[in-house]
Amino acid sequence: MSLSNPRSRVLRADWFDWRSSATRDFIALFGGVVLASILAHVYELGPRLFQLGRGYADSALDAIVFMMFVAFFLSVALTIFSVRRYRDLARETKARTIAEAEARDLARHDPLTGLPNRRLFDEKLDACLGLAGDTHQVAVLMLGLRGFKRIKDAHGHAAGDKALCEFANRLADVLRTDGVLARIGGDEFGIVMPDITSLEDPTNLARRIVASAGGTFAIETGSAELGVGIGIAIAPIDGVNLNELVRGAERALYRAQGDGRSCVRFFEPEMDMHVERRIEIERELRSAITADIIEPHYQPFVSLKSNCIIGFEALARWENRTFGHIPPDLFIPIAEETGLINALGNQLLRRACFDANTWPEMFTLAFNISPIQLRDPALGQRILSILGQTGFSPSRLEIEITESAFVEKTGVAKTVMDELRQAGVRIALDDFGTGYATLSQLLSFRLDKIKIDRSFVSHLDDSTDSQVIVRAILGIANGFGLTATAEGVEDAGQLAYLVANGCAEGQGSLFSDAVPAAGIPALLSREPGRTAVEEMRQDVKS
């Protein structure tokens, strides 16, 4: 059974609603006609009574007077009707005009912060660019918050919204009166400075913005910190139209966000080349994942006690026909930003498990997990599913996570890690000492291993501070009952210090660089007495 049109029901309800203007006008018109008819009948009855009393009447004159009387009252009724309709139409037109103005205003403003949105920002910028010239320059600043997603993930959307509003208020406080501030979308803001005299104007504003964002932001559950990246483009130097100028500022912002927590960068022409290359790499990366051509190479772990290889770490390697060798620190962040990291991680782990099945069973496989992957509650099940598909034992797998996992939705990461540990998978903390890990977090995550970052190991020969830090990390590992692995071991002096201070495992070019799966048999065929550890011990004895 079909339902009637809701709009027709509303119209019918309005017609019979005595409060509606149409109903009131109809009543007024109908009442006027009825009144005219009654008076007409009264007038017609009067002469008849008069004729009976007086004995005469002029019927023709009565008819003329009657018609004039009816016409008079009809004209009065129609006049009233017309006046009321005019007043109602005037009120409706005014209300419609106000509603349209409010709609236009809402369509050009952000509902959360009340700031202009991207649409109004573009309109204002376009108007300012129409006046730009050699003596009239316009600056565009694009701002991106750092740490906003962490606040939203850890404390919820309400806390994120509150931080955004507070940041917007701080921006408004430092912006000069002729500037235009807009929320472009998400955690990105835009500023137009319509008339600058030199580059010092946007530079000084950017410094004030960085300073204003440097303090803590109050949220329901306490306080949080944010950083801000700022990209700046100048018209007509960096562009003469809206698209060119905004693109330049956004590319400068992209560079600023990659350089540190709170950085300011002006647009430079080579940034276009950098961004275009990144876009091409992203396109190639998608094709590479589809074709499954990114492969794992393997770098050995060496026991510093037994002088033997005890396992391998899988490291992604990509040879591209256009760009040649693309390092992981370039394409892994792109995979994380574009949402490709899960597909890439699954492919690499599956291939690594198949390769590791050909090794002696005492060898372990270490595999890196991105903090982005750890946000997915289904990650543990996917890893265990791959182990089941490949027949690789969970007890031989070692998952490496970074310290940033402790502040990236910790509850989800901990649940995933606990699920894997219950299945027998070991958990290692990579690059220890460079992030945010606390001793309590080391306990709560129930780790099996910590890896000393190569930045400390590489300076063991010439830095007392690095020696103290490495010795302290080894003490923490022993205190918590964790295995310690030193990354980036490159010479005998570093190795000697690590052995003397009780480091359990080493990894680095001194032992071997990463090799493809086909190169592992040759690596394992080395004479046990010729390992780097044994050679170092012989040198010490001699």
Coordinates of C-alpha atoms in Angstrom, one line a residue:
M1 CA 0.0 0.0 0.0
S2 CA 1.5 3.3 -1.1
L3 CA 1.7 6.2 1.4
S4 CA 0.3 9.6 0.5
N5 CA 2.7 12.5 -0.3
P6 CA 3.7 14.0 3.1
R7 CA 3.9 17.5 1.5
S8 CA 0.2 17.2 0.3
R9 CA -0.8 16.3 3.9
V10 CA 1.0 19.4 5.2
L11 CA -0.7 21.6 2.6
R12 CA -4.1 20.2 3.5
A13 CA -3.4 20.7 7.2
D14 CA -2.3 24.3 6.5
W15 CA -5.5 25.0 4.5
F16 CA -7.8 23.8 7.2
D17 CA -5.7 25.3 10.0
W18 CA -7.6 28.4 11.2
R19 CA -4.2 30.0 12.1
S20 CA -3.0 29.9 8.5
S21 CA -3.2 33.1 6.4
A22 CA -5.1 31.3 3.5
T23 CA -7.8 30.2 5.9
R24 CA -8.2 33.6 7.5
D25 CA -8.4 35.3 4.1
F26 CA -11.0 32.8 2.9
I27 CA -13.1 33.4 6.1
A28 CA -12.8 37.2 5.6
L29 CA -14.0 36.9 2.0
F30 CA -16.7 34.5 2.8
G31 CA -17.9 36.6 5.7
G32 CA -17.9 39.7 3.5
V33 CA -20.1 38.0 0.9
V34 CA -22.5 36.6 3.6
L35 CA -22.7 40.1 5.2
A36 CA -23.4 41.7 1.8
S37 CA -26.1 39.1 1.1
I38 CA -27.8 39.7 4.5
L39 CA -27.8 43.4 4.1
A40 CA -29.1 43.1 0.6
H41 CA -32.0 41.0 1.8
V42 CA -32.6 43.5 4.5
Y43 CA -32.6 46.3 2.0
E44 CA -34.9 44.3 -0.3
L45 CA -37.3 43.5 2.6
G46 CA -37.4 47.2 3.6
P47 CA -39.0 48.6 0.4
R48 CA -41.5 45.8 0.4
L49 CA -42.6 46.7 3.9
F50 CA -42.6 50.3 3.0
Q51 CA -44.7 49.5 -0.1
L52 CA -47.3 47.7 2.0
G53 CA -47.4 50.6 4.4
R54 CA -47.4 53.4 1.9
G55 CA -48.9 51.7 -1.1
Y56 CA -46.3 52.3 -3.8
A57 CA -42.7 51.4 -4.8
D58 CA -40.4 51.9 -7.7
S59 CA -39.1 48.4 -8.5
A60 CA -36.6 49.5 -11.1
L61 CA -34.9 51.9 -8.6
D62 CA -34.9 49.2 -6.0
A63 CA -33.0 46.8 -8.3
I64 CA -30.4 49.5 -9.1
V65 CA -29.8 50.4 -5.5
F66 CA -29.7 46.7 -4.6
M67 CA -26.9 46.0 -7.2
M68 CA -24.9 49.0 -6.0
F69 CA -25.3 47.9 -2.4
V70 CA -24.0 44.4 -3.3
A71 CA -21.1 45.8 -5.4
F72 CA -20.1 48.1 -2.5
F73 CA -19.9 45.3 0.0
L74 CA -18.1 43.0 -2.4
S75 CA -15.5 45.6 -3.1
V76 CA -15.0 46.1 0.6
A77 CA -14.5 42.4 1.1
L78 CA -12.2 42.1 -1.8
T79 CA -10.2 45.1 -0.6
I80 CA -9.8 43.5 2.8
F81 CA -8.8 40.3 1.2
S82 CA -6.2 42.0 -1.0
V83 CA -4.7 44.0 1.8
R84 CA -4.3 40.9 4.0
R85 CA -2.8 38.9 1.2
Y86 CA -0.3 41.7 0.5
R87 CA 0.7 41.9 4.1
D88 CA 1.0 38.1 4.3
L89 CA 3.0 37.9 1.1
A90 CA 5.3 40.7 2.4
R91 CA 5.9 38.8 5.7
E92 CA 6.5 35.6 3.8
T93 CA 9.0 37.3 1.4
K94 CA 10.8 38.8 4.4
A95 CA 11.0 35.5 6.2
R96 CA 12.2 33.7 3.1
T97 CA 14.8 36.4 2.6
I98 CA 16.0 36.0 6.1
A99 CA 16.0 32.2 5.9
E100 CA 18.0 32.3 2.6
A101 CA 20.5 34.6 4.2
E102 CA 20.9 32.3 7.1
A103 CA 21.3 29.3 4.8
R104 CA 24.0 31.1 2.8
D105 CA 25.7 32.1 6.0
L106 CA 25.6 28.5 7.4
A107 CA 26.9 27.2 4.0
R108 CA 29.9 29.4 4.4
H109 CA 30.8 28.7 8.0
D110 CA 32.0 25.8 10.1
P111 CA 29.3 24.6 12.5
L112 CA 31.8 23.6 15.2
T113 CA 34.1 26.6 15.5
G114 CA 31.9 29.2 13.8
L115 CA 34.8 30.2 11.5
P116 CA 34.5 30.6 7.8
N117 CA 34.8 27.3 5.9
R118 CA 36.7 26.4 2.8
R119 CA 34.0 27.9 0.5
L120 CA 34.1 31.4 2.2
F121 CA 37.9 31.2 2.5
D122 CA 38.2 30.7 -1.3
E123 CA 35.8 33.6 -1.9
K124 CA 37.7 36.0 0.4
L125 CA 41.1 34.9 -1.0
D126 CA 39.8 35.3 -4.6
A127 CA 38.7 38.8 -3.8
C128 CA 42.1 39.7 -2.2
L129 CA 44.0 38.2 -5.2
G130 CA 42.0 40.5 -7.5
L131 CA 43.9 43.4 -5.8
A132 CA 47.3 41.8 -5.7
G133 CA 50.2 43.3 -7.6
D134 CA 53.8 44.3 -7.3
T135 CA 53.1 46.6 -4.4
H136 CA 50.1 44.6 -3.0
Q137 CA 51.0 41.2 -1.8
V138 CA 48.8 38.5 -0.3
A139 CA 50.0 35.8 2.1
V140 CA 48.2 32.4 2.5
L141 CA 49.1 30.3 5.6
M142 CA 47.9 26.7 5.8
L143 CA 48.0 25.2 9.3
G144 CA 47.9 21.5 10.3
L145 CA 47.8 20.3 13.9
R146 CA 50.1 17.6 15.1
G147 CA 48.9 15.3 17.9
F148 CA 45.2 16.0 17.3
K149 CA 44.4 12.5 16.2
R150 CA 46.1 11.2 19.3
I151 CA 43.8 13.3 21.5
K152 CA 40.7 12.1 19.6
D153 CA 41.8 8.5 19.7
A154 CA 42.8 8.6 23.4
H155 CA 40.0 10.9 24.8
G156 CA 37.2 10.8 22.3
H157 CA 35.6 13.1 19.7
A158 CA 34.3 15.5 22.3
A159 CA 37.8 16.1 23.6
G160 CA 39.0 16.6 20.1
D161 CA 36.3 19.1 19.3
K162 CA 37.1 21.1 22.4
A163 CA 40.8 21.2 21.5
L164 CA 39.9 22.4 18.0
C165 CA 37.7 25.2 19.3
E166 CA 40.3 26.3 21.8
F167 CA 43.0 26.3 19.1
A168 CA 40.6 28.4 16.8
N169 CA 40.2 30.9 19.6
R170 CA 43.9 31.2 20.1
L171 CA 44.4 31.8 16.4
A172 CA 41.7 34.5 16.4
D173 CA 43.5 36.3 19.3
V174 CA 46.8 36.5 17.4
L175 CA 45.4 37.4 14.0
R176 CA 45.3 41.0 12.9
T177 CA 41.9 42.6 12.2
D178 CA 42.1 42.4 8.4
G179 CA 43.1 38.8 8.3
V180 CA 40.7 35.9 7.3
L181 CA 40.8 32.8 9.4
A182 CA 39.0 29.6 8.3
R183 CA 38.7 26.0 9.2
I184 CA 39.5 24.2 6.0
G185 CA 38.5 20.7 7.3
G186 CA 39.5 18.3 10.0
D187 CA 42.5 19.6 11.8
E188 CA 43.5 22.0 9.0
F189 CA 43.1 25.8 9.1
G190 CA 43.8 28.5 6.6
I191 CA 44.6 32.2 7.0
V192 CA 44.6 35.0 4.4
M193 CA 46.7 38.1 5.1
P194 CA 45.3 40.5 2.4
D195 CA 48.0 43.2 2.4
I196 CA 51.5 42.5 3.5
T197 CA 54.5 44.8 3.2
S198 CA 57.2 42.1 3.5
L199 CA 57.8 38.5 4.4
E200 CA 58.2 39.6 8.0
D201 CA 54.5 40.0 8.3
P202 CA 53.5 36.3 7.8
T203 CA 56.7 35.2 9.5
N204 CA 55.8 37.1 12.7
L205 CA 52.3 35.8 12.6
A206 CA 53.5 32.2 12.2
R207 CA 55.8 32.7 15.2
R208 CA 52.9 33.9 17.3
I209 CA 50.7 31.0 16.2
V210 CA 53.5 28.5 17.1
A211 CA 53.8 30.1 20.5
S212 CA 50.1 30.1 21.1
A213 CA 49.8 26.4 20.3
G214 CA 52.7 25.6 22.5
G215 CA 50.7 25.6 25.8
T216 CA 48.5 22.8 27.0
F217 CA 44.9 22.4 25.9
A218 CA 42.3 21.7 28.5
I219 CA 40.0 18.7 27.8
E220 CA 37.5 16.9 29.9
T221 CA 39.9 14.3 31.1
G222 CA 42.8 16.7 31.8
S223 CA 45.1 18.4 29.4
A224 CA 46.9 17.7 26.1
E225 CA 49.5 19.1 23.9
L226 CA 49.4 20.0 20.2
G227 CA 52.0 21.1 17.7
V228 CA 51.3 23.0 14.5
G229 CA 52.9 22.9 11.1
I230 CA 52.6 26.1 8.9
G231 CA 53.0 26.4 5.2
I232 CA 53.2 29.8 3.6
A233 CA 52.8 31.0 0.0
I234 CA 52.9 34.6 -1.3
A235 CA 51.0 36.2 -4.2
P236 CA 52.0 37.1 -6.8
I237 CA 55.5 35.5 -6.2
D238 CA 54.2 31.9 -5.7
G239 CA 51.0 32.2 -7.8
V240 CA 48.5 34.6 -9.2
N241 CA 45.3 32.6 -8.8
L242 CA 43.6 30.8 -5.9
N243 CA 44.5 27.3 -6.9
E244 CA 48.2 28.0 -7.4
L245 CA 48.5 29.9 -4.1
V246 CA 46.6 27.3 -2.0
R247 CA 48.5 24.4 -3.6
G248 CA 51.8 26.2 -2.8
A249 CA 50.9 26.7 0.9
E250 CA 49.7 23.1 1.2
R251 CA 52.9 21.8 -0.2
A252 CA 54.9 24.0 2.2
L253 CA 52.7 22.6 5.0
Y254 CA 53.4 19.1 3.9
R255 CA 57.2 19.8 4.2
A256 CA 56.7 21.5 7.6
Q257 CA 54.8 18.6 9.0
G258 CA 57.6 16.2 8.0
D259 CA 60.3 18.4 9.6
G260 CA 59.2 18.5 13.2
R261 CA 56.6 19.1 15.8
S262 CA 56.0 22.8 15.2
C263 CA 57.7 24.1 12.0
V264 CA 57.2 26.9 9.5
R265 CA 58.1 26.6 5.8
F266 CA 57.7 29.0 2.9
F267 CA 56.8 27.5 -0.5
E268 CA 59.8 26.8 -2.8
P269 CA 59.5 25.6 -6.4
E270 CA 61.3 22.3 -5.7
M271 CA 58.5 21.4 -3.4
D272 CA 56.4 20.8 -6.5
M273 CA 58.9 18.3 -7.7
H274 CA 59.0 16.6 -4.3
V275 CA 55.2 16.3 -4.1
E276 CA 54.9 15.1 -7.7
R277 CA 57.5 12.4 -7.0
R278 CA 55.6 11.3 -3.9
I279 CA 52.4 11.1 -6.0
E280 CA 54.2 8.9 -8.5
I281 CA 55.6 6.7 -5.8
E282 CA 52.2 6.3 -4.3
R283 CA 50.9 5.2 -7.7
E284 CA 53.7 2.8 -8.2
L285 CA 53.3 1.5 -4.6
R286 CA 49.7 0.6 -5.3
S287 CA 50.7 -1.3 -8.4
A288 CA 53.5 -3.0 -6.5
I289 CA 51.2 -4.3 -3.8
T290 CA 48.7 -5.5 -6.4
A291 CA 51.5 -7.4 -8.2
D292 CA 53.1 -8.5 -4.8
I293 CA 56.6 -7.5 -5.9
I294 CA 57.8 -5.9 -2.6
E295 CA 59.8 -8.7 -1.0
P296 CA 61.4 -9.2 2.5
H297 CA 65.1 -9.4 3.0
Y298 CA 66.6 -10.8 6.2
Q299 CA 69.2 -9.5 8.6
P300 CA 70.5 -11.9 11.2
F301 CA 70.4 -11.7 15.0
V302 CA 73.6 -13.0 16.6
S303 CA 73.9 -14.4 20.1
L304 CA 76.8 -12.6 21.7
K305 CA 77.2 -15.5 24.1
S306 CA 77.2 -18.5 21.7
N307 CA 78.5 -16.6 18.7
C308 CA 75.8 -18.1 16.5
I309 CA 73.0 -16.7 14.4
I310 CA 69.7 -17.3 16.2
G311 CA 67.2 -15.6 13.9
F312 CA 66.4 -13.1 11.2
E313 CA 64.5 -9.8 11.0
A314 CA 62.4 -9.4 7.9
L315 CA 62.9 -6.0 6.2
A316 CA 60.9 -4.7 3.3
R317 CA 62.8 -4.1 0.0
W318 CA 61.5 -2.6 -3.2
E319 CA 63.2 -2.3 -6.5
N320 CA 61.1 -0.2 -8.9
R321 CA 61.7 0.0 -12.6
T322 CA 61.2 3.7 -12.7
F323 CA 62.9 4.9 -9.5
G324 CA 65.2 2.0 -8.8
H325 CA 65.7 1.1 -5.1
I326 CA 63.2 2.9 -3.0
P327 CA 64.1 2.8 0.7
P328 CA 61.5 1.6 3.3
D329 CA 61.7 4.9 5.2
L330 CA 60.2 6.5 2.1
F331 CA 57.5 4.1 1.0
I332 CA 56.4 2.8 4.4
P333 CA 55.2 6.2 5.6
I334 CA 53.3 6.6 2.2
A335 CA 51.7 3.2 2.8
E336 CA 50.7 4.3 6.3
E337 CA 49.2 7.6 5.1
T338 CA 47.3 6.0 2.2
G339 CA 45.9 3.1 4.1
L340 CA 47.9 0.5 2.2
I341 CA 50.0 -0.6 5.2
N342 CA 47.7 -3.5 6.1
A343 CA 47.7 -5.0 2.7
L344 CA 51.5 -4.6 2.4
G345 CA 52.1 -6.0 5.9
N346 CA 50.0 -9.0 5.2
Q347 CA 51.9 -9.8 2.0
L348 CA 55.3 -9.4 3.6
L349 CA 54.4 -11.5 6.6
R350 CA 53.0 -14.3 4.5
R351 CA 56.1 -14.4 2.3
A352 CA 58.4 -14.2 5.3
C353 CA 56.6 -17.1 7.0
F354 CA 57.0 -19.3 3.9
D355 CA 60.7 -18.4 3.7
A356 CA 61.3 -19.1 7.4
N357 CA 59.7 -22.5 7.1
T358 CA 62.9 -23.5 5.1
W359 CA 65.2 -22.5 8.0
P360 CA 66.3 -24.7 10.9
E361 CA 63.5 -24.8 13.4
M362 CA 65.6 -23.0 16.1
F363 CA 65.7 -19.8 14.1
T364 CA 63.2 -17.1 14.9
L365 CA 61.5 -14.6 12.5
A366 CA 61.2 -11.0 13.7
F367 CA 58.6 -8.9 11.9
N368 CA 57.9 -5.1 12.3
I369 CA 54.3 -3.9 12.9
S370 CA 53.4 -0.3 12.2
P371 CA 51.7 1.8 14.9
I372 CA 49.0 2.4 12.3
Q373 CA 48.4 -1.3 12.1
L374 CA 48.1 -1.6 15.8
R375 CA 45.0 0.7 15.8
D376 CA 43.1 -2.2 14.2
P377 CA 41.6 -4.6 16.7
A378 CA 41.5 -7.3 14.1
L379 CA 45.3 -7.3 13.6
G380 CA 45.9 -10.2 16.0
Q381 CA 43.5 -12.4 14.3
R382 CA 45.0 -11.6 10.9
I383 CA 48.5 -12.4 12.0
L384 CA 47.3 -15.7 13.6
S385 CA 45.4 -16.5 10.4
I386 CA 48.5 -16.0 8.3
L387 CA 50.5 -18.3 10.7
G388 CA 47.8 -20.9 10.2
Q389 CA 47.8 -20.6 6.4
T390 CA 51.6 -20.9 6.2
G391 CA 52.1 -23.5 8.9
F392 CA 54.6 -21.3 10.7
S393 CA 54.8 -21.8 14.5
P394 CA 53.7 -18.8 16.6
S395 CA 56.5 -19.6 19.0
R396 CA 59.1 -18.8 16.3
L397 CA 57.5 -15.4 15.5
E398 CA 58.7 -12.2 17.1
I399 CA 56.6 -9.1 16.6
E400 CA 58.5 -5.8 16.8
I401 CA 56.6 -2.6 17.8
T402 CA 57.8 0.9 18.4
E403 CA 57.4 3.1 21.4
S404 CA 54.8 5.3 19.6
A405 CA 52.4 2.3 20.0
F406 CA 52.2 3.2 23.7
V407 CA 50.5 6.5 22.9
E408 CA 48.6 5.5 19.7
K409 CA 45.3 4.0 21.1
T410 CA 47.1 2.0 23.8
G411 CA 44.1 -0.1 24.8
V412 CA 43.7 -1.5 21.3
A413 CA 47.5 -2.1 21.0
K414 CA 47.6 -3.9 24.3
T415 CA 44.7 -6.1 23.5
V416 CA 46.3 -7.1 20.2
M417 CA 49.7 -7.8 21.9
D418 CA 48.0 -9.9 24.7
E419 CA 46.2 -11.9 22.1
L420 CA 49.4 -12.7 20.2
R421 CA 51.3 -13.5 23.4
Q422 CA 48.6 -16.0 24.5
A423 CA 49.2 -17.8 21.1
G424 CA 52.9 -18.0 21.8
V425 CA 54.2 -15.0 19.8
R426 CA 57.0 -13.0 21.4
I427 CA 56.8 -9.2 21.6
A428 CA 59.9 -6.9 21.2
L429 CA 60.1 -3.2 21.6
D430 CA 62.1 -1.6 18.8
D431 CA 64.2 1.5 18.9
F432 CA 64.1 1.7 22.7
G433 CA 65.0 5.0 24.2
T434 CA 63.9 7.3 21.3
G435 CA 60.2 7.6 22.1
Y436 CA 57.7 7.8 25.0
A437 CA 57.9 4.5 26.8
T438 CA 57.8 4.5 30.6
L439 CA 58.7 1.8 33.0
S440 CA 55.1 1.2 33.8
Q441 CA 54.3 0.7 30.2
L442 CA 57.1 -1.8 29.8
L443 CA 55.3 -3.8 32.5
S444 CA 51.8 -3.4 31.2
F445 CA 52.7 -4.5 27.7
R446 CA 54.4 -7.7 28.9
L447 CA 57.4 -7.5 26.5
D448 CA 59.9 -10.2 25.9
K449 CA 62.7 -8.1 24.3
I450 CA 63.9 -4.5 24.0
K451 CA 66.1 -3.4 21.1
I452 CA 68.7 -0.6 21.8
D453 CA 68.4 2.0 19.1
R454 CA 71.3 2.3 16.7
S455 CA 71.7 6.0 17.4
F456 CA 73.1 5.1 20.8
V457 CA 75.2 2.1 19.6
S458 CA 76.8 4.1 16.8
H459 CA 78.4 6.5 19.3
L460 CA 79.7 4.0 21.8
D461 CA 83.2 4.6 20.6
D462 CA 83.2 8.4 21.1
S463 CA 80.4 9.4 23.4
T464 CA 80.4 8.9 27.2
D465 CA 76.7 9.8 27.2
S466 CA 75.9 7.0 24.8
Q467 CA 77.8 4.5 26.9
V468 CA 75.9 5.6 30.0
I469 CA 72.5 5.3 28.2
V470 CA 73.3 1.9 26.8
R471 CA 74.5 0.6 30.2
A472 CA 71.3 1.9 31.7
I473 CA 69.1 0.2 29.1
L474 CA 70.9 -3.0 29.7
G475 CA 70.3 -2.6 33.4
I476 CA 66.6 -2.1 32.8
A477 CA 66.4 -5.2 30.6
N478 CA 68.1 -7.3 33.2
G479 CA 65.9 -5.9 35.9
F480 CA 62.7 -6.7 34.0
G481 CA 64.0 -10.1 32.8
L482 CA 64.0 -9.0 29.1
T483 CA 66.4 -9.9 26.4
A484 CA 68.4 -6.9 25.1
T485 CA 69.4 -6.6 21.4
A486 CA 71.8 -3.9 20.2
E487 CA 71.0 -2.6 16.7
G488 CA 73.5 -1.1 14.3
V489 CA 76.6 -2.8 15.5
E490 CA 79.3 -1.8 13.0
D491 CA 82.7 -2.3 14.5
A492 CA 84.6 -4.3 17.1
G493 CA 84.8 -1.5 19.6
Q494 CA 81.1 -1.3 19.8
L495 CA 80.8 -5.0 20.1
A496 CA 83.4 -5.2 22.8
Y497 CA 81.5 -2.7 25.0
L498 CA 78.2 -4.5 24.5
V499 CA 79.7 -7.9 25.4
A500 CA 81.5 -6.5 28.4
N501 CA 78.2 -5.0 29.7
G502 CA 76.1 -8.2 29.3
C503 CA 74.2 -7.5 26.0
A504 CA 72.6 -10.7 24.9
E505 CA 72.2 -10.2 21.1
G506 CA 73.6 -8.0 18.3
Q507 CA 72.5 -7.0 14.9
G508 CA 74.2 -4.9 12.3
S509 CA 76.6 -4.7 9.3
L510 CA 79.4 -6.1 11.4
F511 CA 77.6 -9.4 11.3
S512 CA 75.7 -9.1 8.0
D513 CA 73.6 -6.7 6.0
A514 CA 70.1 -7.8 5.0
V515 CA 70.1 -10.5 2.3
P516 CA 67.3 -12.0 0.2
A517 CA 65.9 -15.4 1.1
A518 CA 68.2 -17.0 -1.5
G519 CA 71.3 -15.7 0.3
I520 CA 70.5 -17.2 3.7
P521 CA 72.0 -20.7 3.0
A522 CA 75.4 -19.1 2.1
L523 CA 75.2 -17.0 5.3
L524 CA 74.5 -20.1 7.4
S525 CA 77.4 -22.0 5.8
R526 CA 80.0 -19.7 7.3
E527 CA 82.5 -21.5 9.7
P528 CA 81.4 -21.0 13.3
G529 CA 84.9 -19.9 14.2
R530 CA 84.8 -17.0 11.7
T531 CA 81.9 -15.1 13.2
A532 CA 82.4 -11.5 14.1
V533 CA 82.1 -12.3 17.8
E534 CA 84.7 -15.0 17.7
E535 CA 87.1 -12.8 15.7
M536 CA 86.6 -10.0 18.3
R537 CA 87.3 -12.4 21.1
Q538 CA 90.5 -13.6 19.4
D539 CA 91.6 -10.0 18.9
V540 CA 91.0 -9.3 22.6
K541 CA 93.0 -12.4 23.7
S542 CA 95.9 -11.5 21.4

